[in-house]
Coordinates of C-alpha atoms in Angstrom, one line a residue:
Chain A
M13 CA 14.9 -16.7 32.3
E14 CA 12.2 -17.7 29.9
T15 CA 12.4 -15.9 26.7
V16 CA 10.1 -17.9 24.4
R17 CA 6.9 -19.3 25.6
I18 CA 4.4 -21.1 23.4
E19 CA 0.9 -22.0 24.7
A20 CA -1.6 -24.3 23.2
L21 CA -0.5 -23.5 19.5
R22 CA -2.7 -24.8 17.0
K23 CA -2.7 -24.2 13.2
S24 CA -4.5 -25.8 10.3
F25 CA -4.2 -25.0 6.6
G26 CA -7.5 -25.9 5.1
R27 CA -8.6 -29.3 6.7
L28 CA -5.1 -30.2 7.4
E29 CA -4.2 -29.6 11.2
V30 CA -0.5 -29.0 11.4
L31 CA 0.0 -27.8 14.9
K32 CA -2.2 -29.7 17.3
G33 CA -1.7 -27.7 20.5
I34 CA 2.1 -27.1 21.1
D35 CA 3.2 -25.9 24.7
L36 CA 6.9 -25.2 24.7
S37 CA 9.3 -22.7 26.4
V38 CA 12.8 -21.6 25.7
R39 CA 15.1 -20.4 28.2
E40 CA 17.9 -17.8 28.1
G41 CA 21.4 -19.1 27.1
E42 CA 19.9 -22.5 25.9
I43 CA 20.1 -24.0 22.4
T44 CA 17.0 -26.0 21.7
A45 CA 16.9 -28.2 18.5
V46 CA 13.2 -28.7 17.0
L47 CA 13.6 -32.1 15.1
G48 CA 10.8 -34.2 13.4
P49 CA 10.2 -35.9 10.2
N50 CA 8.9 -34.2 7.2
A51 CA 5.5 -32.7 7.6
S52 CA 5.8 -32.8 11.4
G53 CA 5.0 -29.1 11.8
K54 CA 8.7 -27.8 12.4
T55 CA 8.4 -25.1 9.7
T56 CA 5.1 -24.1 10.8
L57 CA 6.1 -23.6 14.3
I58 CA 9.4 -21.7 13.3
K59 CA 7.1 -19.5 10.9
S60 CA 4.6 -18.9 13.7
L61 CA 7.4 -17.6 15.9
L62 CA 8.6 -15.2 13.3
G63 CA 4.9 -13.8 12.4
L64 CA 4.9 -15.4 9.0
V65 CA 2.1 -17.9 9.9
L66 CA -0.6 -16.8 12.2
P67 CA -1.9 -19.2 14.5
D68 CA -5.6 -20.3 15.0
E69 CA -5.4 -20.8 18.6
G70 CA -3.2 -20.3 21.3
R71 CA -0.4 -17.7 22.0
I72 CA 3.3 -17.0 21.6
L73 CA 5.2 -14.7 23.9
V74 CA 8.6 -13.6 23.1
L75 CA 10.6 -11.9 26.0
G76 CA 7.1 -11.3 27.7
R77 CA 5.4 -9.8 24.6
E78 CA 2.7 -11.4 23.1
I79 CA 3.5 -11.4 19.3
K80 CA 0.1 -11.5 17.9
S81 CA -0.4 -7.9 16.9
D82 CA 3.2 -6.5 17.8
C83 CA 6.0 -6.9 15.4
G84 CA 8.3 -4.9 17.7
Y85 CA 9.5 -8.1 19.4
R86 CA 11.3 -9.0 16.2
E87 CA 14.0 -6.2 17.0
S88 CA 15.3 -8.8 19.3
V89 CA 15.0 -11.8 17.0
G90 CA 17.6 -12.9 14.7
Y91 CA 16.6 -15.2 11.8
M92 CA 18.5 -17.4 9.3
P93 CA 16.2 -18.9 6.7
Q94 CA 17.0 -22.3 5.2
E95 CA 17.2 -20.9 1.6
P96 CA 18.3 -17.2 1.6
S97 CA 16.7 -15.2 -1.2
F98 CA 17.7 -11.7 -1.2
P99 CA 17.4 -9.0 -4.1
E100 CA 19.9 -10.3 -6.7
N101 CA 21.0 -6.6 -7.7
L102 CA 21.6 -5.6 -4.2
T103 CA 25.1 -5.9 -2.5
P104 CA 25.6 -7.5 1.1
G105 CA 26.6 -4.0 2.2
G106 CA 23.7 -2.3 0.8
L107 CA 21.3 -5.1 2.0
L108 CA 22.9 -4.5 5.6
E109 CA 22.5 -1.0 5.4
F110 CA 18.9 -1.4 4.4
I111 CA 18.0 -3.8 7.1
S112 CA 19.7 -1.6 9.7
N113 CA 17.6 1.3 8.6
I114 CA 14.7 -0.9 9.4
R115 CA 15.8 -2.3 12.5
G116 CA 17.3 1.1 13.9
G117 CA 20.9 0.7 14.0
V118 CA 23.5 -1.9 13.7
S119 CA 26.8 -2.5 15.8
R120 CA 29.6 -1.6 13.3
E121 CA 32.1 -3.4 15.8
E122 CA 30.0 -6.8 15.6
V123 CA 29.5 -6.4 11.8
G124 CA 33.2 -6.0 11.4
R125 CA 33.9 -9.1 13.6
L126 CA 31.2 -11.2 11.8
V127 CA 32.6 -10.2 8.2
E128 CA 35.9 -11.3 9.4
I129 CA 34.8 -14.7 11.0
F130 CA 32.9 -15.6 7.7
K131 CA 35.6 -13.9 5.5
L132 CA 33.1 -12.1 3.6
A133 CA 35.1 -8.7 3.2
D134 CA 35.9 -9.5 -0.6
F135 CA 32.1 -10.0 -1.2
M136 CA 30.4 -7.0 0.6
D137 CA 30.5 -4.8 -2.5
K138 CA 29.5 -7.6 -5.1
P139 CA 25.8 -8.0 -6.3
I140 CA 24.4 -10.8 -4.5
G141 CA 23.2 -12.4 -7.7
S142 CA 26.9 -13.0 -8.4
L143 CA 27.6 -14.9 -5.2
S144 CA 27.5 -18.6 -4.5
G145 CA 24.9 -20.3 -2.4
G146 CA 27.3 -20.7 0.3
T147 CA 28.3 -17.0 0.4
K148 CA 24.6 -16.3 0.4
Q149 CA 24.3 -18.4 3.5
K150 CA 27.1 -16.8 5.3
I151 CA 25.4 -13.3 4.5
S152 CA 22.3 -14.7 5.8
A153 CA 24.3 -15.6 9.1
L154 CA 25.8 -12.1 9.2
L155 CA 22.3 -10.4 9.2
A156 CA 20.8 -12.7 11.7
L157 CA 23.7 -12.0 14.2
S158 CA 24.5 -8.4 13.4
F159 CA 21.7 -7.0 15.5
L160 CA 22.8 -8.6 18.6
P161 CA 19.6 -10.7 19.1
K162 CA 18.2 -12.2 22.3
V163 CA 16.5 -14.7 20.2
L164 CA 18.0 -16.6 17.3
I165 CA 15.9 -18.8 15.0
L166 CA 18.1 -20.8 12.6
D167 CA 16.4 -23.0 10.0
E168 CA 19.0 -25.7 8.8
P169 CA 21.8 -23.1 9.4
T170 CA 24.7 -25.1 8.0
V171 CA 23.2 -26.4 4.7
G172 CA 25.3 -25.2 1.9
L173 CA 28.1 -24.1 3.9
D174 CA 31.7 -25.7 3.4
P175 CA 33.1 -27.4 6.4
I176 CA 35.2 -24.2 7.5
A177 CA 32.3 -21.9 7.3
S178 CA 30.2 -24.4 8.9
S179 CA 32.4 -25.0 11.9
R180 CA 32.7 -21.3 12.3
L181 CA 29.1 -20.8 12.4
K182 CA 28.7 -23.5 15.0
E183 CA 31.4 -22.0 17.1
E184 CA 29.5 -18.6 16.7
I185 CA 26.3 -20.3 17.6
L186 CA 28.0 -21.6 20.7
S187 CA 29.4 -18.2 21.7
Q188 CA 26.0 -16.6 21.2
R189 CA 24.9 -19.1 24.0
E190 CA 27.5 -17.8 26.3
R191 CA 26.2 -14.4 25.8
G192 CA 22.7 -15.6 27.0
V193 CA 21.0 -15.8 23.6
S194 CA 18.1 -18.2 23.4
V195 CA 18.8 -20.3 20.0
I196 CA 16.1 -22.3 18.3
L197 CA 17.3 -24.4 15.4
T198 CA 16.2 -26.9 13.1
S199 CA 18.4 -29.6 11.5
H200 CA 18.5 -32.7 9.8
I201 CA 22.1 -33.5 10.8
I202 CA 21.8 -35.1 14.0
S203 CA 25.6 -35.0 14.6
E204 CA 25.2 -31.3 14.5
V205 CA 22.3 -31.2 17.0
E206 CA 24.2 -33.5 19.3
E207 CA 27.2 -31.0 19.0
L208 CA 25.2 -27.9 19.7
A209 CA 21.8 -28.5 21.3
D210 CA 21.3 -28.3 25.2
R211 CA 17.8 -29.6 24.4
V212 CA 16.0 -31.6 22.0
V213 CA 12.0 -31.1 21.1
L214 CA 11.0 -33.8 18.8
L215 CA 7.7 -33.0 17.0
I216 CA 5.5 -35.6 15.3
D217 CA 2.4 -35.0 13.7
G218 CA 2.0 -31.4 15.1
R219 CA 2.7 -32.5 18.8
V220 CA 5.7 -32.4 20.9
K221 CA 6.5 -36.3 21.4
A222 CA 9.8 -35.8 23.2
D223 CA 11.5 -33.0 25.2
G224 CA 14.8 -33.2 26.9
T225 CA 18.4 -33.1 26.8
P226 CA 20.2 -35.2 24.1
Q227 CA 21.3 -37.5 26.9
E228 CA 17.8 -37.9 28.4
I229 CA 16.3 -38.8 24.7
K230 CA 19.2 -41.5 24.3
E231 CA 18.6 -42.9 27.7
R232 CA 15.0 -43.1 27.3
F233 CA 15.4 -45.4 24.3
G234 CA 18.4 -47.1 25.9
E235 CA 20.6 -46.1 22.8
R236 CA 24.0 -44.6 22.8
N237 CA 23.3 -42.7 19.6
L238 CA 20.9 -39.8 19.3
E239 CA 19.9 -40.8 15.5
R240 CA 19.0 -44.1 16.6
A241 CA 17.0 -43.0 19.4
I242 CA 15.1 -40.6 17.4
A243 CA 14.7 -43.4 14.6
R244 CA 13.2 -45.6 17.6
L245 CA 10.7 -43.0 18.7
L246 CA 9.5 -42.4 14.9
E247 CA 9.1 -46.1 14.6
T248 CA 7.0 -46.6 17.7
E249 CA 5.0 -43.4 16.7
G250 CA 4.6 -44.6 13.3
G251 CA 6.1 -41.5 11.8
K252 CA 8.0 -41.3 8.5
A253 CA 11.6 -40.2 8.6
Chain B
M12 CA 6.9 6.4 8.6
G13 CA 10.5 6.3 8.6
K14 CA 10.6 2.7 8.0
L15 CA 8.2 3.0 5.0
R16 CA 10.1 5.7 3.6
Y17 CA 13.4 3.4 3.7
L18 CA 11.3 0.6 2.1
V19 CA 9.6 2.9 -0.7
F20 CA 13.3 4.3 -1.5
Y21 CA 14.8 0.8 -1.7
E22 CA 12.0 -0.6 -4.0
L23 CA 12.6 2.7 -6.3
R24 CA 16.2 2.0 -6.4
N25 CA 15.6 -1.7 -7.6
L26 CA 12.8 -0.5 -10.0
V27 CA 15.3 1.8 -11.7
K28 CA 17.6 -1.1 -12.3
V29 CA 15.0 -3.2 -14.3
R30 CA 15.7 -2.9 -18.0
W31 CA 12.2 -4.2 -19.0
L32 CA 10.6 -0.7 -17.5
W33 CA 12.9 1.4 -19.6
L34 CA 12.0 -0.6 -22.6
Y35 CA 8.4 0.2 -21.7
L36 CA 9.3 3.9 -21.5
G37 CA 11.1 3.5 -25.1
M38 CA 8.0 2.0 -26.4
L39 CA 5.8 4.9 -25.3
L40 CA 8.1 7.6 -26.3
A41 CA 8.6 5.9 -29.9
S42 CA 4.8 5.6 -30.6
N43 CA 4.1 9.1 -29.3
F44 CA 6.8 10.5 -31.5
A45 CA 5.7 8.4 -34.5
L46 CA 2.1 9.7 -34.1
L47 CA 3.5 13.2 -34.0
Y48 CA 5.3 12.6 -37.0
V49 CA 2.4 11.2 -39.0
S50 CA 0.0 13.7 -38.0
E51 CA 0.1 17.5 -37.2
D52 CA -3.4 17.6 -35.7
L53 CA -2.7 17.3 -31.9
G54 CA -6.4 16.1 -31.3
K55 CA -5.8 13.2 -33.5
V56 CA -2.5 12.5 -32.0
I57 CA -4.0 12.3 -28.4
L58 CA -6.8 10.1 -29.5
S59 CA -4.4 7.7 -31.0
S60 CA -2.2 7.9 -28.0
L61 CA -5.3 7.3 -25.8
S62 CA -5.9 4.0 -28.0
I63 CA -2.1 2.9 -27.3
T64 CA -2.5 3.7 -23.7
L65 CA -5.8 1.6 -23.1
L66 CA -4.0 -1.4 -24.8
L67 CA -0.4 -1.1 -23.4
V68 CA -0.8 0.5 -20.0
P69 CA -3.0 -2.0 -18.3
L70 CA -1.2 -5.1 -19.5
V71 CA 2.2 -3.8 -18.8
S72 CA 1.5 -2.4 -15.4
A73 CA -0.5 -5.3 -14.3
F74 CA 1.9 -7.8 -15.7
F75 CA 5.2 -6.3 -14.5
S76 CA 3.6 -5.6 -11.1
L77 CA 2.5 -9.1 -10.6
V78 CA 5.7 -10.8 -11.8
H79 CA 7.8 -8.4 -9.6
F80 CA 5.4 -9.2 -6.6
Y81 CA 5.9 -13.0 -7.2
D82 CA 9.9 -12.5 -7.7
A83 CA 10.1 -10.6 -4.3
K84 CA 8.0 -13.3 -2.3
N85 CA 11.0 -14.8 -0.7
F86 CA 12.3 -11.2 0.2
I87 CA 9.0 -10.1 1.5
R88 CA 9.0 -13.6 3.7
F89 CA 12.3 -12.1 5.2
L90 CA 11.0 -8.8 5.7
I91 CA 8.0 -10.1 7.6
S92 CA 10.7 -11.6 9.8
Q93 CA 12.1 -8.2 10.6
P94 CA 10.5 -5.5 13.0
M95 CA 8.4 -3.9 10.3
G96 CA 4.3 -4.2 10.1
R97 CA 3.0 -6.0 7.2
S98 CA 1.0 -3.1 6.0
H99 CA 4.2 -1.1 5.7
I100 CA 5.9 -3.8 3.6
F101 CA 2.7 -4.2 1.3
L102 CA 2.3 -0.3 1.0
G103 CA 6.1 0.2 0.3
K104 CA 6.0 -2.2 -2.6
W105 CA 2.5 -0.4 -3.7
I106 CA 3.9 3.0 -3.4
A107 CA 7.1 2.5 -5.4
L108 CA 5.3 0.5 -8.1
T109 CA 2.7 3.0 -8.6
L110 CA 4.9 6.0 -8.4
F111 CA 7.4 4.4 -10.9
M112 CA 4.9 3.3 -13.3
A113 CA 2.9 6.2 -13.4
S114 CA 6.0 8.4 -13.7
L115 CA 7.2 6.4 -16.6
Y116 CA 3.9 7.0 -18.3
A117 CA 3.9 10.6 -17.7
L118 CA 7.4 11.0 -19.2
G119 CA 6.4 8.7 -22.3
V120 CA 3.5 11.1 -22.9
L121 CA 4.7 14.6 -21.8
M122 CA 8.1 14.4 -23.4
P123 CA 6.8 14.0 -27.0
L124 CA 3.8 16.1 -26.5
A125 CA 5.6 19.0 -24.6
K126 CA 5.2 21.3 -27.5
G127 CA 1.5 21.2 -27.4
L128 CA 1.6 22.3 -23.6
L129 CA 2.2 25.8 -24.7
N130 CA -1.3 26.0 -26.1
S131 CA -3.9 26.3 -23.4
Q132 CA -6.6 24.1 -25.3
S133 CA -4.3 21.3 -26.2
A134 CA -2.5 21.6 -22.9
L135 CA -5.7 20.6 -21.2
L136 CA -6.1 17.5 -23.4
I137 CA -2.3 16.3 -23.0
L138 CA -2.7 16.8 -19.2
S139 CA -6.0 14.9 -19.1
L140 CA -4.5 12.1 -21.2
T141 CA -1.4 12.0 -18.8
L142 CA -3.6 11.9 -15.5
I143 CA -5.7 9.2 -17.2
G144 CA -2.9 7.1 -18.1
M145 CA -1.2 7.5 -14.8
L146 CA -4.6 6.8 -13.1
L147 CA -4.8 3.6 -15.2
S148 CA -1.2 2.6 -14.3
V149 CA -2.0 3.0 -10.6
I150 CA -5.3 1.0 -11.0
F151 CA -3.6 -1.8 -12.9
V152 CA -0.7 -2.1 -10.2
S153 CA -3.2 -2.2 -7.5
I154 CA -5.3 -5.1 -9.2
A155 CA -1.9 -7.0 -9.8
L156 CA -0.8 -6.7 -6.3
L157 CA -4.2 -7.9 -5.2
V158 CA -4.2 -10.9 -7.6
G159 CA -0.4 -11.5 -6.1
V160 CA -1.8 -11.7 -2.8
L161 CA -4.9 -13.8 -3.6
F162 CA -3.2 -16.5 -5.7
E163 CA 0.0 -18.2 -4.0
D164 CA 0.5 -20.1 -7.3
R165 CA 2.4 -18.0 -9.9
V166 CA 0.9 -19.8 -12.9
K167 CA -2.5 -19.4 -11.7
G168 CA -2.1 -15.7 -10.7
V169 CA -0.4 -14.8 -14.1
S170 CA -3.2 -16.6 -16.0
F171 CA -6.0 -15.1 -14.1
L172 CA -4.5 -11.5 -14.4
I173 CA -4.1 -11.9 -18.4
S174 CA -7.5 -13.2 -18.6
L175 CA -8.9 -10.3 -16.7
C176 CA -6.9 -7.8 -18.8
I177 CA -8.2 -9.4 -22.0
Y178 CA -11.5 -9.4 -20.6
L179 CA -11.6 -5.7 -19.6
S180 CA -9.8 -4.7 -22.9
F181 CA -12.0 -6.6 -25.4
L182 CA -14.7 -8.5 -24.1
H183 CA -16.6 -6.4 -21.7
D184 CA -17.4 -4.1 -24.5
G185 CA -19.0 -6.9 -26.4
L186 CA -20.8 -7.9 -23.3
I187 CA -22.3 -4.5 -23.2
L188 CA -23.1 -4.6 -26.8
S189 CA -24.8 -8.0 -26.2
V190 CA -26.9 -6.8 -23.5
V191 CA -27.9 -3.8 -25.4
Y192 CA -28.8 -5.9 -28.4
L193 CA -30.6 -8.8 -26.6
F194 CA -32.8 -6.3 -24.4
R195 CA -33.2 -3.5 -27.1
D196 CA -37.0 -3.3 -26.2
Y197 CA -36.1 -2.5 -22.7
P198 CA -34.7 0.9 -21.1
L199 CA -31.2 0.0 -20.5
E200 CA -29.4 3.2 -19.7
K201 CA -28.9 2.4 -15.8
V202 CA -27.8 -1.0 -16.7
V203 CA -25.1 0.3 -19.3
L204 CA -24.1 3.0 -16.8
A205 CA -23.6 0.3 -14.2
L206 CA -21.7 -2.0 -16.6
T207 CA -19.5 0.8 -17.6
L208 CA -18.4 1.6 -14.2
L209 CA -17.2 -2.0 -13.8
N210 CA -14.4 -1.5 -16.3
P211 CA -11.6 1.0 -15.6
I212 CA -10.5 0.9 -19.2
D213 CA -14.0 2.0 -20.4
L214 CA -13.9 4.7 -17.6
A215 CA -10.4 6.1 -19.0
R216 CA -11.6 6.0 -22.5
L217 CA -15.1 7.8 -21.4
A218 CA -13.2 10.3 -19.3
I219 CA -10.9 11.5 -22.5
I220 CA -13.8 11.2 -25.1
L221 CA -16.4 13.3 -22.8
N222 CA -13.7 15.8 -22.1
M223 CA -12.9 16.3 -25.7
D224 CA -16.7 16.3 -26.5
L225 CA -16.1 14.1 -29.4
A226 CA -19.6 13.0 -30.5
A227 CA -18.2 10.9 -33.5
L228 CA -16.0 8.7 -31.2
M229 CA -18.8 8.1 -28.6
G230 CA -19.9 4.4 -28.2
I231 CA -22.7 3.3 -26.3
S232 CA -21.3 3.9 -22.9
E233 CA -20.1 7.5 -23.6
A234 CA -23.6 8.4 -25.2
V235 CA -25.3 7.1 -22.1
F236 CA -22.9 9.0 -19.9
K237 CA -23.4 12.2 -21.8
S238 CA -27.2 12.1 -21.9
F239 CA -27.6 10.9 -18.4
L240 CA -25.0 12.9 -16.7
G241 CA -23.7 15.8 -19.3
S242 CA -20.1 15.9 -20.0
P243 CA -18.6 17.7 -16.7
L244 CA -20.4 15.5 -14.2
G245 CA -19.7 12.4 -16.6
V246 CA -15.9 13.1 -16.4
S247 CA -16.2 13.9 -12.7
L248 CA -18.0 10.3 -12.1
S249 CA -15.7 8.3 -14.3
L250 CA -12.6 9.8 -12.5
G251 CA -14.3 9.3 -9.1
V252 CA -14.9 5.6 -9.8
M253 CA -11.3 5.3 -11.2
V254 CA -10.3 6.2 -7.8
L255 CA -12.6 3.6 -6.3
W256 CA -10.9 1.3 -8.6
V257 CA -7.6 2.2 -6.9
L258 CA -8.9 2.2 -3.4
I259 CA -10.9 -1.0 -3.4
P260 CA -8.3 -3.3 -4.6
T261 CA -5.7 -1.8 -2.5
A262 CA -7.4 -1.8 0.7
T263 CA -8.7 -5.6 0.0
A264 CA -5.0 -6.5 -0.9
V265 CA -3.7 -5.0 2.4
F266 CA -6.4 -6.6 4.5
L267 CA -5.7 -10.0 3.0
F268 CA -1.8 -9.4 3.1
N269 CA -2.3 -8.8 6.9
R270 CA -3.8 -12.1 7.2
K271 CA -2.0 -14.3 4.9
D272 CA 0.3 -17.2 5.9
F273 CA 3.6 -17.0 4.3

């Protein structure tokens, strides 16, 4: 089943056209990695999905609902930003309570499980300002996963995490897929993409230039390594890594 | 409404923890207590307090609100990614800031001048001053949030806001005087009236001075308002336009916030 559908999406900032007609669909229980060089439109695409950027043309449907004037679809979306920025004087527990008031309820069982996985129990009552970057990133993962989302959007999810937390998060992403959650992630760590993604979408200059499984992308360029296959594509397209 | 209530409550809880705002309350309390200590004439105290209000309230309300808005920008992005309408997110911040800034002002004036509330004549003046100060707080919070929405760049936003505050506090009156001086041979009442409406600080001063009916302290704007409209209508008009100074920037900011790319 299709959970996210993007049709002819266009977005410009002033004269700069960032998205030049993106068509994409994401299926249930699929991990899709959106890759591309800097300024390829990845962030704008992710932000469009979240309602942070308003497209000029085209439409986005999440779970069959057009997102243009309806923020209700975000009840089914979990989001983990690249650089979490939460109010420094709030505790993670307070923040979770606040977000659960907005989102309308949270599964205590799920929160307990995630707190245990990310070893956050000792930090739940401390001000966020006193926590390390890695712990803030874990809290961001906790917030994204606690509300049992059907679509999970992860922007460079393992950046700033130690190897143990990073490995746990990756396991959790894979277990979310088993539950039928659609995961859209961006990452610059190609080994991580190979480990997690069922599908790779390569954006260059605001257009989808490649879309397939990591194996298909490698075969297309006759490379055994995904990173080299992507580099080959970028070289042929004249993109900058 | 439920989500908005949670957001306002959350914002208020955050504002209570900001030490700078308690320092602002301390300054208001200290200045009003000091004025009472220096003079026993409540009318003079209220006029001096008005001068402090016109100088301090716009600058503190606007500057703090803008910096607070910029500081919260990443969290605003996070909130937009949650199932919550953009208008709610903006209004939550606006309601909390206006409530808090206006309440601090009311406390800063009413606590020192509480004794004057027992006398019906001075009570009216104290309550007028409080109302005007609260309204001025709300106006400058609204203007600051509009500037925050308009300017993505923090330095540009803060610079613009400080320039605007300086213009409204000092330069606008100079402009009116220049116009009156340069075109003294022409009937300028309507022009002066229109120029006064463009400055909420002038309107605040006007409302109090017309209310106190102090001819000696009337400037050009106050004299024009009094001769043109009379005191009661002048006070009503200035209060009405001050309300517009709240509604127009707020409505514009909500409109732009709903269409902004974050």
